[in-house]
Amino acid sequence: MTATAEKPDLEIGRDRRRKEDQRLITGRTRWTDNLTLPGMLHLAMVRSPFAHARIVSIDTEAAKQSPNVVGVFTGADLGEAQGACINAWAITPDQVTPPHVPMPSDRVAFAGETVAVVVARTAAEARDAAELVDVEYDELPAALDLKESAADTVLAHPDLGTNKSALWVFDSAEAGTGSSADEAIEKARGDGIVIEREYRQQRLIPAFMEPRSTVVDPTGEQITVWSATQIPHILRFAIAATTGVPESKIRVIAPDVGGGFGGKLQQTPEEMITFAVARKLGKPVKYTETRSESLMTAHHGRDQWQKLTLSAEKDGTVTGLKVGLTADLGAYIAIVGGGVPVLGAFMFNAIYKFPAYHFSCQTVLTNKTWTDAYRGAGRPEATYAIERLMDELAIEVGVDPLEIREKNWIKHEEFPFTTVAGLEYDSGNYEAATAKAKAAFGYDELRAEQKQRRESGDRIQLGIGISTFTEMCGLAPSRVLGSLNYGAGGWEHASVRMLATGKVEVITGASAHGQGHETAFSQIVADRLGVAFEDVEVLHGDTQIAHKGLDTYGSRSLVVGGEALVKAADKVIEKAKPIAAHLLEASVDDIEFSAGRFSVRGTDQGLAMAEIAMATFAAHNLPDGIEPSIDSDATYDPVNFNYPHGTHLCAMEVDTETGGVLMRKYVCVDDIGNIINPMIVEGQVHGGLAQGIAQALWEEAVYDDSGTLVSGSFVDYLLPTSADTISFEVDHTTTASTTNTLGTKGVGEAGTIASTPAVVNAVVDAVRQFGVNDIQMPCTPERVWRAIHSGDGGDETEGAAAPHFTEETGMQGQTDRTDGANQ
């Protein structure tokens, strides 16, 4: 047995300050841009100002004469040496995939695409010289509007003949997981309820703290690449596969990485260009993007239209769901870009017992920055749509939105439950999470206050928003990914090395970008091996040290990478038992392990793990046939996704005269299974909430009619600060996952997935009495005001009259009340 059952001072479940924070908050970080190598040169990219244009000519002579410029290269100069950016997930066999050369020489397909690179001795000199590169373009019509692009009005890539990339369909009747959604909807048109809505998921930008940076050193036996990336192992493979350089000759290091949120889950053109230039010159080179470059050319997220039809019986029991997505891929298909909406396909049914389901997604190419995973990757989009729709069903039936959810959700005694989308939810208790959230929120009291404000005609109206969600995370069983034509597996690798001093080195293929891996993994191994938390060192992010791995995304680090660590640690214990038995002169069958100590059953004889480690290292007295090592490796492939869930409740105040919105209260109760470090979990939830709320209220990537990103700085792309948010009330319930030994579920994306619909539901709820059933995100004061004044959910008319409060509507007697709001 292991130490976790008996050790009195367990690490798992304990608040531990993060080991990594000491170097992060004191400035002793290892960011890629901090690196300086002897003789290192710097790059600056020359980028297209046009969304779509032919490259007529590139004059580099003036730039080459600029001070300390070493070279200027175009796509033609680098040729095949620059490799290609890959798409690892063709979602259908006939997917239309435009080739993605890192630096094209003939045509640009989005504003910001690189057409030349300047190499100089300093970054400032490179940027100055880049302005001297004279590029002549022949501007072409650009495909920008998503719906028009889906109709092939203008072609993003004329040589392809269409903007339609792939149509992916799931039908529960054909899959054998349910009945026909069309038949359920048709039946409900006669004797039930049918609700049809169209929602917009705006385009977002990950906007991580640290801009992307790459350093390439080609001067050793290997080419070493440092990159601010989430995927060092996948990046190494992509470089090798497209440049012809053997994978064994490439070392990729992800040092400290300042955030990613999916935005660094990419093989970027800039990485490939930097790699090619370093090889060409035989010298180390660095490229670090500016913030405006990051916002313009680092991949974007979301950007889809969602058309949903829900059918139900008169009492609100759901009978069918039909979903049709149109998803903007941008100019190219990113590494998993085409598959992101497909991940959402399995989550539109959410926690509800739909007997019939149909999903289709048309992915579309446009002349905008390419899209890919952004925190949640398909699941926030699905959760938003179904939670908005459940509110609409509650209104139609005439019951409280929580009541309609409870009527349709999976009961705790029904787990494990196979959904209409074909997934098996292993555990959950939606009733418990909702009851706890409702009590902490003061749900009934706030509903009473809302009623009073409506009856008094208060200028400040109160709305209550609900999001009861689940998600699939812990990507992912390799067989499932294979069935979806994904280009890789979902396993993770770990090693546990017992050092002679009794200390432990842990090597994991899951590399962190701010989540606290080094701390949480130390806690797991400390408990498993019965060693001190401080005696565990976690190594990651370097393909030379962690030679195998599939990296970090999809809330997989703990539930997949952590499980690999458990298995490796258990192997250490099993390998140590014969040595302990030999030294204790006992049978292996009589050896027990608990709290870091091997003992002989029924006696007080024993040896500590550190003593076994030293004896193994010395190898003076080992059993015959036993190798002098108890170090162990493990590769874990999950048997299922895992399914965290929770209930999020939000109270929003809306000024009906100005459209201004103010968050009054936010409570969430999440169930993420067993918790390793509550402090880290709370931080993850808080960060996720901020991002999800930001989509609801502030963030949107906006292009003008020519395809220029007009929200290309933080002046126009609005990120919330701590002054813009309130103190969230975070709590949890626990139903352990049954598919991994730790009983854990993912948490990294939960806050983002759940919060957006909770906030928008609250804003809409506050003004629904004015005929509003939707407000397009972000819910800016102008959009809210126009929705109120038009009463049609946001298709507003300029100059519409203010709402008229009459005795009949009970909306007279407005006041200037703002008390109780969080300022």
PDB file of C-alpha atoms in Angstrom, residues 553-685:
ATOM      1  CA  TYR A 553      -3.685  22.174 -22.846  1.00  0.00           C
ATOM      2  CA  GLY A 554      -7.250  20.975 -22.353  1.00  0.00           C
ATOM      3  CA  SER A 555      -7.013  20.782 -18.522  1.00  0.00           C
ATOM      4  CA  ARG A 556      -4.934  17.621 -18.888  1.00  0.00           C
ATOM      5  CA  SER A 557      -1.853  18.280 -16.754  1.00  0.00           C
ATOM      6  CA  LEU A 558      -3.181  16.926 -13.466  1.00  0.00           C
ATOM      7  CA  VAL A 559      -5.589  14.249 -14.621  1.00  0.00           C
ATOM      8  CA  VAL A 560      -3.267  12.824 -17.279  1.00  0.00           C
ATOM      9  CA  GLY A 561       0.244  14.019 -16.346  1.00  0.00           C
ATOM     10  CA  GLY A 562      -0.441  13.624 -12.629  1.00  0.00           C
ATOM     11  CA  GLU A 563      -1.700  10.091 -13.142  1.00  0.00           C
ATOM     12  CA  ALA A 564       1.484   9.243 -15.053  1.00  0.00           C
ATOM     13  CA  LEU A 565       3.439  10.458 -12.013  1.00  0.00           C
ATOM     14  CA  VAL A 566       1.392   8.271  -9.694  1.00  0.00           C
ATOM     15  CA  LYS A 567       2.115   5.249 -11.835  1.00  0.00           C
ATOM     16  CA  ALA A 568       5.829   6.035 -12.006  1.00  0.00           C
ATOM     17  CA  ALA A 569       6.010   6.538  -8.225  1.00  0.00           C
ATOM     18  CA  ASP A 570       4.181   3.269  -7.608  1.00  0.00           C
ATOM     19  CA  LYS A 571       6.717   1.519  -9.837  1.00  0.00           C
ATOM     20  CA  VAL A 572       9.507   2.993  -7.685  1.00  0.00           C
ATOM     21  CA  ILE A 573       7.885   1.431  -4.615  1.00  0.00           C
ATOM     22  CA  GLU A 574       7.483  -1.948  -6.298  1.00  0.00           C
ATOM     23  CA  LYS A 575      11.085  -1.935  -7.539  1.00  0.00           C
ATOM     24  CA  ALA A 576      12.301  -1.021  -4.060  1.00  0.00           C
ATOM     25  CA  LYS A 577      10.423  -3.823  -2.273  1.00  0.00           C
ATOM     26  CA  PRO A 578      12.789  -6.687  -3.243  1.00  0.00           C
ATOM     27  CA  ILE A 579      15.754  -4.607  -2.107  1.00  0.00           C
ATOM     28  CA  ALA A 580      14.056  -3.775   1.188  1.00  0.00           C
ATOM     29  CA  ALA A 581      13.148  -7.443   1.696  1.00  0.00           C
ATOM     30  CA  HIS A 582      16.742  -8.480   1.049  1.00  0.00           C
ATOM     31  CA  LEU A 583      18.179  -5.928   3.468  1.00  0.00           C
ATOM     32  CA  LEU A 584      15.581  -6.767   6.106  1.00  0.00           C
ATOM     33  CA  GLU A 585      16.042 -10.511   5.538  1.00  0.00           C
ATOM     34  CA  ALA A 586      12.338 -11.007   4.900  1.00  0.00           C
ATOM     35  CA  SER A 587      10.082 -12.257   2.164  1.00  0.00           C
ATOM     36  CA  VAL A 588       8.926  -9.712  -0.415  1.00  0.00           C
ATOM     37  CA  ASP A 589       5.372 -10.784   0.366  1.00  0.00           C
ATOM     38  CA  ASP A 590       5.838  -9.595   3.942  1.00  0.00           C
ATOM     39  CA  ILE A 591       7.065  -6.134   2.999  1.00  0.00           C
ATOM     40  CA  GLU A 592       4.662  -3.257   3.531  1.00  0.00           C
ATOM     41  CA  PHE A 593       5.130   0.369   2.513  1.00  0.00           C
ATOM     42  CA  SER A 594       3.567   3.253   4.405  1.00  0.00           C
ATOM     43  CA  ALA A 595       4.499   6.892   5.068  1.00  0.00           C
ATOM     44  CA  GLY A 596       7.839   6.565   3.294  1.00  0.00           C
ATOM     45  CA  ARG A 597       8.945   3.453   5.157  1.00  0.00           C
ATOM     46  CA  PHE A 598       9.305  -0.202   4.181  1.00  0.00           C
ATOM     47  CA  SER A 599       8.575  -2.544   7.074  1.00  0.00           C
ATOM     48  CA  VAL A 600       8.186  -6.251   7.757  1.00  0.00           C
ATOM     49  CA  ARG A 601       4.581  -7.111   8.468  1.00  0.00           C
ATOM     50  CA  GLY A 602       3.983  -7.725  12.174  1.00  0.00           C
ATOM     51  CA  THR A 603       7.356  -6.316  13.290  1.00  0.00           C
ATOM     52  CA  ASP A 604       8.927  -2.938  13.944  1.00  0.00           C
ATOM     53  CA  GLN A 605      11.791  -3.652  11.533  1.00  0.00           C
ATOM     54  CA  GLY A 606      11.958  -1.199   8.655  1.00  0.00           C
ATOM     55  CA  LEU A 607      13.940   1.065   6.354  1.00  0.00           C
ATOM     56  CA  ALA A 608      13.111   4.518   5.039  1.00  0.00           C
ATOM     57  CA  MET A 609      12.847   5.221   1.324  1.00  0.00           C
ATOM     58  CA  ALA A 610      16.002   7.337   1.579  1.00  0.00           C
ATOM     59  CA  GLU A 611      17.915   4.356   3.034  1.00  0.00           C
ATOM     60  CA  ILE A 612      16.760   2.154   0.147  1.00  0.00           C
ATOM     61  CA  ALA A 613      17.800   4.833  -2.334  1.00  0.00           C
ATOM     62  CA  MET A 614      21.303   5.006  -0.862  1.00  0.00           C
ATOM     63  CA  ALA A 615      21.644   1.221  -0.716  1.00  0.00           C
ATOM     64  CA  THR A 616      20.570   0.975  -4.324  1.00  0.00           C
ATOM     65  CA  PHE A 617      23.067   3.639  -5.371  1.00  0.00           C
ATOM     66  CA  ALA A 618      25.914   1.914  -3.528  1.00  0.00           C
ATOM     67  CA  ALA A 619      24.851  -1.508  -4.881  1.00  0.00           C
ATOM     68  CA  HIS A 620      26.987  -3.287  -2.259  1.00  0.00           C
ATOM     69  CA  ASN A 621      24.302  -5.651  -1.106  1.00  0.00           C
ATOM     70  CA  LEU A 622      21.542  -6.154  -3.668  1.00  0.00           C
ATOM     71  CA  PRO A 623      19.610  -9.349  -4.376  1.00  0.00           C
ATOM     72  CA  ASP A 624      20.893 -11.404  -7.268  1.00  0.00           C
ATOM     73  CA  GLY A 625      19.405 -10.326 -10.583  1.00  0.00           C
ATOM     74  CA  ILE A 626      18.266  -6.908  -9.335  1.00  0.00           C
ATOM     75  CA  GLU A 627      19.602  -3.907 -11.214  1.00  0.00           C
ATOM     76  CA  PRO A 628      21.002  -1.051  -9.115  1.00  0.00           C
ATOM     77  CA  SER A 629      18.174   1.366  -9.868  1.00  0.00           C
ATOM     78  CA  ILE A 630      14.692   1.995  -8.609  1.00  0.00           C
ATOM     79  CA  ASP A 631      14.091   4.895 -10.984  1.00  0.00           C
ATOM     80  CA  SER A 632      10.892   4.388 -12.946  1.00  0.00           C
ATOM     81  CA  ASP A 633       9.023   5.694 -15.975  1.00  0.00           C
ATOM     82  CA  ALA A 634       5.340   5.537 -16.818  1.00  0.00           C
ATOM     83  CA  THR A 635       3.185   6.530 -19.735  1.00  0.00           C
ATOM     84  CA  TYR A 636      -0.486   6.986 -18.976  1.00  0.00           C
ATOM     85  CA  ASP A 637      -3.255   6.991 -21.556  1.00  0.00           C
ATOM     86  CA  PRO A 638      -6.579   8.010 -19.976  1.00  0.00           C
ATOM     87  CA  VAL A 639      -9.522   5.650 -20.284  1.00  0.00           C
ATOM     88  CA  ASN A 640     -12.037   8.493 -20.421  1.00  0.00           C
ATOM     89  CA  PHE A 641     -12.324  12.242 -20.333  1.00  0.00           C
ATOM     90  CA  ASN A 642     -13.216  13.657 -16.947  1.00  0.00           C
ATOM     91  CA  TYR A 643     -16.183  15.881 -16.267  1.00  0.00           C
ATOM     92  CA  PRO A 644     -15.929  18.703 -13.739  1.00  0.00           C
ATOM     93  CA  HIS A 645     -19.144  20.591 -13.210  1.00  0.00           C
ATOM     94  CA  GLY A 646     -20.565  23.401 -11.161  1.00  0.00           C
ATOM     95  CA  THR A 647     -23.197  26.035 -10.624  1.00  0.00           C
ATOM     96  CA  HIS A 648     -22.380  29.702 -11.169  1.00  0.00           C
ATOM     97  CA  LEU A 649     -24.760  32.459 -10.085  1.00  0.00           C
ATOM     98  CA  CYS A 650     -24.351  36.108 -11.028  1.00  0.00           C
ATOM     99  CA  ALA A 651     -26.276  39.234 -10.055  1.00  0.00           C
ATOM    100  CA  MET A 652     -25.946  42.212 -12.407  1.00  0.00           C
ATOM    101  CA  GLU A 653     -27.358  45.703 -12.023  1.00  0.00           C
ATOM    102  CA  VAL A 654     -28.313  47.488 -15.242  1.00  0.00           C
ATOM    103  CA  ASP A 655     -28.919  51.214 -15.522  1.00  0.00           C
ATOM    104  CA  THR A 656     -31.883  51.413 -17.894  1.00  0.00           C
ATOM    105  CA  GLU A 657     -31.131  55.048 -18.775  1.00  0.00           C
ATOM    106  CA  THR A 658     -27.479  54.588 -19.754  1.00  0.00           C
ATOM    107  CA  GLY A 659     -27.111  50.863 -20.433  1.00  0.00           C
ATOM    108  CA  GLY A 660     -24.334  50.683 -17.865  1.00  0.00           C
ATOM    109  CA  VAL A 661     -23.881  47.327 -16.157  1.00  0.00           C
ATOM    110  CA  LEU A 662     -22.413  46.610 -12.748  1.00  0.00           C
ATOM    111  CA  MET A 663     -21.697  43.251 -11.165  1.00  0.00           C
ATOM    112  CA  ARG A 664     -23.367  42.988  -7.791  1.00  0.00           C
ATOM    113  CA  LYS A 665     -22.444  39.444  -6.730  1.00  0.00           C
ATOM    114  CA  TYR A 666     -20.844  36.341  -8.164  1.00  0.00           C
ATOM    115  CA  VAL A 667     -20.898  32.925  -6.494  1.00  0.00           C
ATOM    116  CA  CYS A 668     -19.612  29.689  -7.955  1.00  0.00           C
ATOM    117  CA  VAL A 669     -19.509  26.168  -6.576  1.00  0.00           C
ATOM    118  CA  ASP A 670     -17.407  23.858  -8.712  1.00  0.00           C
ATOM    119  CA  ASP A 671     -16.958  20.113  -8.412  1.00  0.00           C
ATOM    120  CA  ILE A 672     -13.511  19.187  -9.666  1.00  0.00           C
ATOM    121  CA  GLY A 673     -13.161  15.930  -7.803  1.00  0.00           C
ATOM    122  CA  ASN A 674     -10.420  15.576  -5.209  1.00  0.00           C
ATOM    123  CA  ILE A 675      -8.357  18.732  -4.822  1.00  0.00           C
ATOM    124  CA  ILE A 676      -4.561  18.618  -4.621  1.00  0.00           C
ATOM    125  CA  ASN A 677      -3.911  22.244  -3.624  1.00  0.00           C
ATOM    126  CA  PRO A 678      -6.925  24.414  -2.726  1.00  0.00           C
ATOM    127  CA  MET A 679      -4.933  27.624  -3.047  1.00  0.00           C
ATOM    128  CA  ILE A 680      -3.919  26.844  -6.623  1.00  0.00           C
ATOM    129  CA  VAL A 681      -7.462  25.771  -7.470  1.00  0.00           C
ATOM    130  CA  GLU A 682      -8.912  29.009  -6.170  1.00  0.00           C
ATOM    131  CA  GLY A 683      -6.411  30.977  -8.220  1.00  0.00           C
ATOM    132  CA  GLN A 684      -7.272  28.999 -11.341  1.00  0.00           C
ATOM    133  CA  VAL A 685     -10.990  29.592 -10.819  1.00  0.00           C
TER     134      VAL A 685
END
